[in-house]
Amino acid sequence: LGQSALEAQSYGADALLFHVNYEESKHALIVDQWDIIHGNSTLPIYICGNINKETIEGIKKIKPYGIVIGNAVINAADPL
């Protein structure tokens, strides 16, 4: 992960997207992966994957540059 973060920056990427199937039970593992990526890049890092009202607090603890919410909106009974 760290090498990929370094390479993305050297290839001219403007940001990174960390896609993870977030579950509270995997929070420590996800934080470890996040730290590897974050420690190897100065690019803004967005996070996405299984983000909803039950998982958002755990995601916010990681302090990403931004959060991408897709399915929680698309699959909502009234997304507007």
PDB file of C-alpha atoms in Angstrom:
ATOM      1  CA  LEU A   1       0.000   0.000   0.000  1.00  0.00           C
ATOM      2  CA  GLY A   2       2.732   2.445   0.883  1.00  0.00           C
ATOM      3  CA  GLN A   3       4.579   1.833  -2.375  1.00  0.00           C
ATOM      4  CA  SER A   4       1.371   2.364  -4.351  1.00  0.00           C
ATOM      5  CA  ALA A   5       0.803   5.662  -2.550  1.00  0.00           C
ATOM      6  CA  LEU A   6       4.331   6.791  -3.409  1.00  0.00           C
ATOM      7  CA  GLU A   7       3.974   5.733  -7.036  1.00  0.00           C
ATOM      8  CA  ALA A   8       0.618   7.454  -7.473  1.00  0.00           C
ATOM      9  CA  GLN A   9       2.147  10.710  -6.365  1.00  0.00           C
ATOM     10  CA  SER A  10       5.117  10.310  -8.709  1.00  0.00           C
ATOM     11  CA  TYR A  11       2.729   9.620 -11.620  1.00  0.00           C
ATOM     12  CA  GLY A  12       1.021  12.948 -11.041  1.00  0.00           C
ATOM     13  CA  ALA A  13      -2.108  11.887  -9.156  1.00  0.00           C
ATOM     14  CA  ASP A  14      -4.023  14.712  -7.497  1.00  0.00           C
ATOM     15  CA  ALA A  15      -5.554  12.571  -4.750  1.00  0.00           C
ATOM     16  CA  LEU A  16      -5.911   8.997  -3.519  1.00  0.00           C
ATOM     17  CA  LEU A  17      -9.065   6.978  -2.964  1.00  0.00           C
ATOM     18  CA  PHE A  18      -8.850   4.397  -0.169  1.00  0.00           C
ATOM     19  CA  HIS A  19     -11.649   1.926  -0.838  1.00  0.00           C
ATOM     20  CA  VAL A  20     -12.365  -0.385   2.054  1.00  0.00           C
ATOM     21  CA  ASN A  21     -15.285  -2.520   3.164  1.00  0.00           C
ATOM     22  CA  TYR A  22     -15.517  -0.794   6.524  1.00  0.00           C
ATOM     23  CA  GLU A  23     -16.703  -2.802   9.502  1.00  0.00           C
ATOM     24  CA  GLU A  24     -16.235  -1.691  13.100  1.00  0.00           C
ATOM     25  CA  SER A  25     -14.715  -5.093  13.940  1.00  0.00           C
ATOM     26  CA  LYS A  26     -11.928  -4.392  11.407  1.00  0.00           C
ATOM     27  CA  HIS A  27     -11.240  -0.830  12.555  1.00  0.00           C
ATOM     28  CA  ALA A  28      -7.714  -1.544  13.869  1.00  0.00           C
ATOM     29  CA  LEU A  29      -6.668  -3.264  10.623  1.00  0.00           C
ATOM     30  CA  ILE A  30      -8.116  -0.419   8.555  1.00  0.00           C
ATOM     31  CA  VAL A  31      -6.295   2.156  10.689  1.00  0.00           C
ATOM     32  CA  ASP A  32      -3.034   0.257  10.132  1.00  0.00           C
ATOM     33  CA  GLN A  33      -3.599   0.281   6.362  1.00  0.00           C
ATOM     34  CA  TRP A  34      -4.596   3.950   6.485  1.00  0.00           C
ATOM     35  CA  ASP A  35      -1.419   4.832   8.396  1.00  0.00           C
ATOM     36  CA  ILE A  36       0.729   3.094   5.770  1.00  0.00           C
ATOM     37  CA  ILE A  37      -0.920   5.004   2.939  1.00  0.00           C
ATOM     38  CA  HIS A  38      -1.039   8.319   4.799  1.00  0.00           C
ATOM     39  CA  GLY A  39       2.584   7.975   5.873  1.00  0.00           C
ATOM     40  CA  ASN A  40       3.750   7.517   2.283  1.00  0.00           C
ATOM     41  CA  SER A  41       1.910  10.345   0.571  1.00  0.00           C
ATOM     42  CA  THR A  42       1.225  14.026   0.946  1.00  0.00           C
ATOM     43  CA  LEU A  43      -1.780  13.772  -1.389  1.00  0.00           C
ATOM     44  CA  PRO A  44      -5.299  14.224  -0.024  1.00  0.00           C
ATOM     45  CA  ILE A  45      -6.829  10.828   0.700  1.00  0.00           C
ATOM     46  CA  TYR A  46     -10.539  10.137   0.378  1.00  0.00           C
ATOM     47  CA  ILE A  47     -12.150   7.041   1.842  1.00  0.00           C
ATOM     48  CA  CYS A  48     -15.121   5.058   0.573  1.00  0.00           C
ATOM     49  CA  GLY A  49     -16.743   1.674   1.092  1.00  0.00           C
ATOM     50  CA  ASN A  50     -19.632   0.573   3.296  1.00  0.00           C
ATOM     51  CA  ILE A  51     -20.083   4.060   4.704  1.00  0.00           C
ATOM     52  CA  ASN A  52     -23.482   4.660   6.236  1.00  0.00           C
ATOM     53  CA  LYS A  53     -24.970   6.072   9.421  1.00  0.00           C
ATOM     54  CA  GLU A  54     -23.822   3.004  11.378  1.00  0.00           C
ATOM     55  CA  THR A  55     -20.178   3.199  10.222  1.00  0.00           C
ATOM     56  CA  ILE A  56     -19.588   6.937   9.764  1.00  0.00           C
ATOM     57  CA  GLU A  57     -18.254   7.568  13.285  1.00  0.00           C
ATOM     58  CA  GLY A  58     -15.504   4.971  12.875  1.00  0.00           C
ATOM     59  CA  ILE A  59     -14.581   6.434   9.496  1.00  0.00           C
ATOM     60  CA  LYS A  60     -14.413   9.956  10.929  1.00  0.00           C
ATOM     61  CA  LYS A  61     -11.870   8.752  13.520  1.00  0.00           C
ATOM     62  CA  ILE A  62      -9.442   8.032  10.676  1.00  0.00           C
ATOM     63  CA  LYS A  63      -9.700  11.703   9.611  1.00  0.00           C
ATOM     64  CA  PRO A  64      -9.691  11.348   5.825  1.00  0.00           C
ATOM     65  CA  TYR A  65      -9.508  14.404   3.593  1.00  0.00           C
ATOM     66  CA  GLY A  66     -12.991  13.488   2.400  1.00  0.00           C
ATOM     67  CA  ILE A  67     -15.605  10.765   2.551  1.00  0.00           C
ATOM     68  CA  VAL A  68     -17.278   9.325  -0.535  1.00  0.00           C
ATOM     69  CA  ILE A  69     -20.812   8.142   0.115  1.00  0.00           C
ATOM     70  CA  GLY A  70     -22.441   6.216  -2.719  1.00  0.00           C
ATOM     71  CA  ASN A  71     -24.674   3.263  -1.939  1.00  0.00           C
ATOM     72  CA  ALA A  72     -26.059   4.813   1.227  1.00  0.00           C
ATOM     73  CA  VAL A  73     -27.520   7.560  -0.948  1.00  0.00           C
ATOM     74  CA  ILE A  74     -28.391   5.504  -4.008  1.00  0.00           C
ATOM     75  CA  ASN A  75     -30.137   2.772  -2.007  1.00  0.00           C
ATOM     76  CA  ALA A  76     -31.967   5.150   0.355  1.00  0.00           C
ATOM     77  CA  ALA A  77     -35.753   5.055   0.288  1.00  0.00           C
ATOM     78  CA  ASP A  78     -35.786   8.791  -0.484  1.00  0.00           C
ATOM     79  CA  PRO A  79     -32.284   9.889  -1.598  1.00  0.00           C
ATOM     80  CA  LEU A  80     -33.399  13.447  -2.283  1.00  0.00           C
TER      81      LEU A  80
END
